[in-house]
Amino acid sequence: MANTSSFSSSPSTKFSFDEKPHVLAVDDNLIDRKVIERLFINSTCKVTTAENGKRALEYLGLADGQHPNHNDLKVNLIITDYSMPGMTGYELLKRIKESPTMKEIPVVVVSSENIPTRINQCMQGGAQEFLLKPLQLSDATKLRCHIKKPLQGGFAGEDDHA
Amino acid sequence: MERTRLRRQVALTRQSLFDQGFLDEQFIQLEDLQDDANPNFVEEVVTLYYRDSARLITNIEKALEKNSLDFNKLDGFMHQFKGSSSSIGAKKVKAECTLFREYCRAGNGEGCTRTFQQIKKEYATLKRKLEAYFQVVRQAGPAETACWPK
């Protein structure tokens, strides 16, 4: 299931008039989910984790049979592991890029294996970037620049406490 | 002062884990993620690792007992286990995992079994050492974290 954790106790005043960027992290490995979550929370993002592609799609409202409701959902960056059971990170990437409403969200693919054909495949498929695991703090900082501001309207001064 | 002595013990214990090759740079990445809001992050991740990977160890063990080895399955389990081990900076464990996967790809059952024994040994040794390390960290005082000035 998708787990949302909001760093609501952040003392940072930089974001009081702006929403924290929302990252969706998809990985079937529990340890990696925990580390990625902390990486992005420490980079002042809100993080939701999903344990596989199917759950990620459900969260995004893109699963088969789902009727997308985008009024409330704001995701600014999706970071997904490549090797996952059921649906690979590449397949997830394709599904997201096929969606008229979600295709603008930058998708970063991560993998523990450095396989050039895999990297090419993902970049051709529309990935923003392909990174090697394990991720480091410098990667999260770098990825922050890929994060787009929420596209939906809404009062910019409201703080998001999920 | 007792506190100074304990702090020094923390530093020495920590350094020896790196010097002896038990931990690599990824452990430092975890330490860098620890802060006042999450003062026990490293220990939490390590605890989670040992809890989560226990079932992988069991799965691999069972798979190795079969008469005809399913190398794909074994490699799949090991991919997961290696990933987790890598994420916490378990250097020796990770190296043995790499070797195991090579034996899988070569279809070498004996090599897999031998290497797996080695993995279990390194895994258990690291657990002991990290438990001892976190104990000293705790003794040195709640304000102490595993982070040291860079």
Coordinates of N, CA, C and O in Angstrom, one line a residue, chain A residues 65-129:
Chain A
G65 N -9.2 0.5 -14.9 CA -10.6 0.6 -14.3 C -10.7 1.8 -13.4 O -11.8 2.2 -13.0
Q66 N -9.6 2.5 -13.2 CA -9.7 3.7 -12.3 C -10.1 4.9 -13.1 O -9.7 5.1 -14.3
H67 N -10.9 5.8 -12.5 CA -11.2 7.0 -13.1 C -10.3 8.1 -12.4 O -10.5 8.3 -11.2
P68 N -9.4 8.7 -13.2 CA -8.5 9.6 -12.5 C -9.1 10.8 -11.9 O -10.0 11.4 -12.5
N69 N -8.7 11.1 -10.7 CA -9.2 12.3 -10.1 C -8.0 13.1 -9.7 O -7.3 12.8 -8.8
H70 N -7.8 14.2 -10.4 CA -6.5 14.9 -10.2 C -6.7 16.2 -9.4 O -5.8 17.0 -9.3
N71 N -7.9 16.4 -8.8 CA -8.1 17.7 -8.1 C -7.2 17.8 -6.9 O -6.7 18.9 -6.7
D72 N -6.9 16.7 -6.2 CA -6.1 16.8 -5.0 C -4.7 16.3 -5.2 O -3.9 16.7 -4.4
L73 N -4.5 15.5 -6.2 CA -3.2 14.8 -6.2 C -2.1 15.7 -6.9 O -2.3 16.2 -8.0
K74 N -1.0 16.0 -6.2 CA 0.1 16.7 -6.7 C 1.3 15.9 -6.5 O 1.8 15.8 -5.4
V75 N 1.9 15.4 -7.6 CA 3.2 14.7 -7.5 C 4.1 15.4 -8.4 O 3.9 15.7 -9.5
N76 N 5.3 15.8 -7.8 CA 6.2 16.6 -8.6 C 7.4 15.8 -9.1 O 8.1 16.3 -10.0
L77 N 7.6 14.6 -8.6 CA 8.7 13.8 -9.0 C 8.4 12.3 -8.7 O 7.9 12.0 -7.6
I78 N 8.6 11.4 -9.6 CA 8.5 10.0 -9.4 C 9.8 9.4 -9.5 O 10.5 9.6 -10.5
I79 N 10.2 8.6 -8.5 CA 11.5 7.9 -8.5 C 11.2 6.4 -8.4 O 10.5 6.0 -7.4
T80 N 11.6 5.6 -9.3 CA 11.2 4.2 -9.3 C 12.4 3.3 -9.5 O 13.3 3.6 -10.4
D81 N 12.4 2.2 -8.8 CA 13.4 1.2 -9.0 C 13.1 0.5 -10.3 O 12.0 0.5 -10.8
Y82 N 14.1 0.0 -11.0 CA 13.9 -0.7 -12.3 C 13.4 -2.1 -12.0 O 12.3 -2.5 -12.6
S83 N 14.1 -2.9 -11.3 CA 13.8 -4.3 -11.1 C 12.7 -4.5 -10.0 O 13.1 -4.4 -8.8
M84 N 11.5 -4.7 -10.4 CA 10.5 -4.9 -9.4 C 9.6 -6.1 -9.9 O 9.5 -6.3 -11.1
P85 N 9.0 -6.8 -9.0 CA 8.1 -7.9 -9.4 C 6.9 -7.4 -10.0 O 6.4 -6.3 -9.7
G86 N 6.4 -8.1 -11.0 CA 5.1 -7.7 -11.7 C 5.2 -6.7 -12.8 O 4.9 -7.0 -13.9
M87 N 5.7 -5.6 -12.4 CA 5.9 -4.5 -13.4 C 7.2 -3.8 -13.2 O 7.5 -3.4 -12.0
T88 N 8.1 -3.8 -14.2 CA 9.4 -3.1 -14.0 C 9.2 -1.6 -13.9 O 8.2 -1.1 -14.3
G89 N 10.3 -1.0 -13.5 CA 10.3 0.5 -13.5 C 10.1 1.1 -14.9 O 9.5 2.1 -15.0
Y90 N 10.6 0.4 -15.9 CA 10.4 0.8 -17.2 C 9.0 0.8 -17.7 O 8.4 1.7 -18.3
E91 N 8.3 -0.3 -17.3 CA 6.9 -0.5 -17.7 C 6.0 0.6 -17.0 O 5.1 1.2 -17.5
L92 N 6.4 0.9 -15.7 CA 5.7 1.9 -15.0 C 5.9 3.3 -15.6 O 5.0 4.1 -15.8
L93 N 7.2 3.5 -16.0 CA 7.5 4.8 -16.7 C 6.7 5.0 -18.0 O 6.1 6.0 -18.2
K94 N 6.5 3.9 -18.8 CA 5.7 4.0 -20.0 C 4.3 4.3 -19.7 O 3.7 5.1 -20.4
R95 N 3.7 3.6 -18.7 CA 2.3 3.9 -18.3 C 2.1 5.3 -17.9 O 1.1 6.0 -18.3
I96 N 3.1 5.9 -17.2 CA 3.0 7.3 -16.7 C 3.1 8.2 -17.9 O 2.3 9.2 -18.1
K97 N 4.0 7.9 -18.8 CA 4.2 8.8 -20.0 C 3.0 8.7 -21.0 O 2.9 9.6 -21.8
E98 N 2.3 7.6 -20.9 CA 1.1 7.5 -21.8 C -0.1 8.2 -21.3 O -1.1 8.4 -22.0
S99 N 0.0 8.6 -20.0 CA -1.2 9.3 -19.4 C -1.2 10.8 -19.8 O -0.2 11.5 -19.5
P100 N -2.3 11.2 -20.3 CA -2.3 12.7 -20.7 C -2.2 13.6 -19.5 O -1.6 14.7 -19.7
T101 N -2.6 13.1 -18.3 CA -2.5 14.0 -17.2 C -1.2 13.9 -16.4 O -0.8 14.8 -15.7
M102 N -0.6 12.7 -16.4 CA 0.6 12.5 -15.6 C 1.9 12.5 -16.3 O 3.0 12.5 -15.7
K103 N 1.8 12.6 -17.7 CA 3.1 12.5 -18.4 C 4.1 13.6 -18.2 O 5.3 13.4 -18.5
E104 N 3.6 14.7 -17.7 CA 4.5 15.8 -17.4 C 5.4 15.6 -16.2 O 6.4 16.3 -16.0
I105 N 5.0 14.7 -15.3 CA 5.8 14.5 -14.1 C 7.1 13.8 -14.4 O 7.1 12.8 -15.1
P106 N 8.2 14.4 -14.0 CA 9.5 13.8 -14.3 C 9.6 12.5 -13.6 O 9.2 12.3 -12.4
V107 N 10.1 11.5 -14.3 CA 10.3 10.1 -13.7 C 11.8 9.8 -13.8 O 12.4 9.8 -14.8
V108 N 12.3 9.4 -12.6 CA 13.7 9.0 -12.5 C 13.7 7.5 -12.2 O 13.0 7.1 -11.4
V109 N 14.5 6.8 -13.0 CA 14.7 5.4 -12.8 C 16.0 5.1 -12.1 O 17.0 5.7 -12.4
V110 N 15.9 4.2 -11.1 CA 17.1 3.8 -10.3 C 17.3 2.3 -10.4 O 16.4 1.6 -10.5
S111 N 18.6 1.9 -10.4 CA 18.9 0.5 -10.5 C 20.2 0.2 -9.9 O 21.1 1.1 -9.8
S112 N 20.3 -1.0 -9.3 CA 21.6 -1.4 -8.7 C 22.6 -1.9 -9.8 O 23.7 -2.1 -9.5
E113 N 22.0 -2.1 -11.0 CA 22.8 -2.7 -12.1 C 23.1 -1.7 -13.2 O 22.1 -1.0 -13.7
N114 N 24.3 -1.6 -13.6 CA 24.7 -0.6 -14.6 C 24.7 -1.3 -15.9 O 25.7 -1.9 -16.4
I115 N 23.6 -1.3 -16.6 CA 23.4 -2.0 -17.9 C 23.1 -1.0 -18.9 O 21.9 -0.4 -19.0
P116 N 24.0 -0.7 -19.8 CA 23.8 0.4 -20.8 C 22.5 0.2 -21.6 O 21.8 1.2 -21.9
T117 N 22.1 -1.0 -22.1 CA 20.9 -1.1 -22.8 C 19.7 -0.8 -22.0 O 18.7 -0.2 -22.5
R118 N 19.7 -1.1 -20.7 CA 18.7 -0.7 -19.8 C 18.6 0.8 -19.7 O 17.5 1.3 -19.7
I119 N 19.7 1.4 -19.5 CA 19.7 2.9 -19.3 C 19.1 3.5 -20.6 O 18.3 4.4 -20.5
N120 N 19.6 3.1 -21.8 CA 19.1 3.6 -23.0 C 17.6 3.5 -23.2 O 16.9 4.4 -23.5
Q121 N 17.1 2.3 -22.8 CA 15.7 1.9 -22.9 C 14.9 2.9 -22.1 O 13.9 3.5 -22.5
C122 N 15.3 3.2 -20.9 CA 14.6 4.1 -20.0 C 14.7 5.5 -20.5 O 13.7 6.3 -20.4
M123 N 15.8 6.0 -20.9 CA 16.0 7.3 -21.4 C 15.1 7.5 -22.7 O 14.4 8.5 -22.8
Q124 N 15.1 6.5 -23.6 CA 14.2 6.6 -24.7 C 12.8 6.6 -24.3 O 11.9 7.2 -25.0
G125 N 12.5 5.9 -23.2 CA 11.1 5.8 -22.8 C 10.6 7.1 -22.1 O 9.5 7.2 -21.7
G126 N 11.5 8.1 -21.9 CA 11.1 9.3 -21.4 C 11.5 9.6 -20.0 O 11.1 10.6 -19.3
A127 N 12.4 8.8 -19.5 CA 12.9 9.0 -18.1 C 13.7 10.3 -18.0 O 14.4 10.6 -19.0
Q128 N 13.6 11.0 -16.9 CA 14.3 12.2 -16.7 C 15.8 11.9 -16.5 O 16.7 12.7 -17.0
E129 N 16.0 10.9 -15.8 CA 17.4 10.5 -15.5 C 17.4 9.0 -15.0 O 16.4 8.5 -14.7

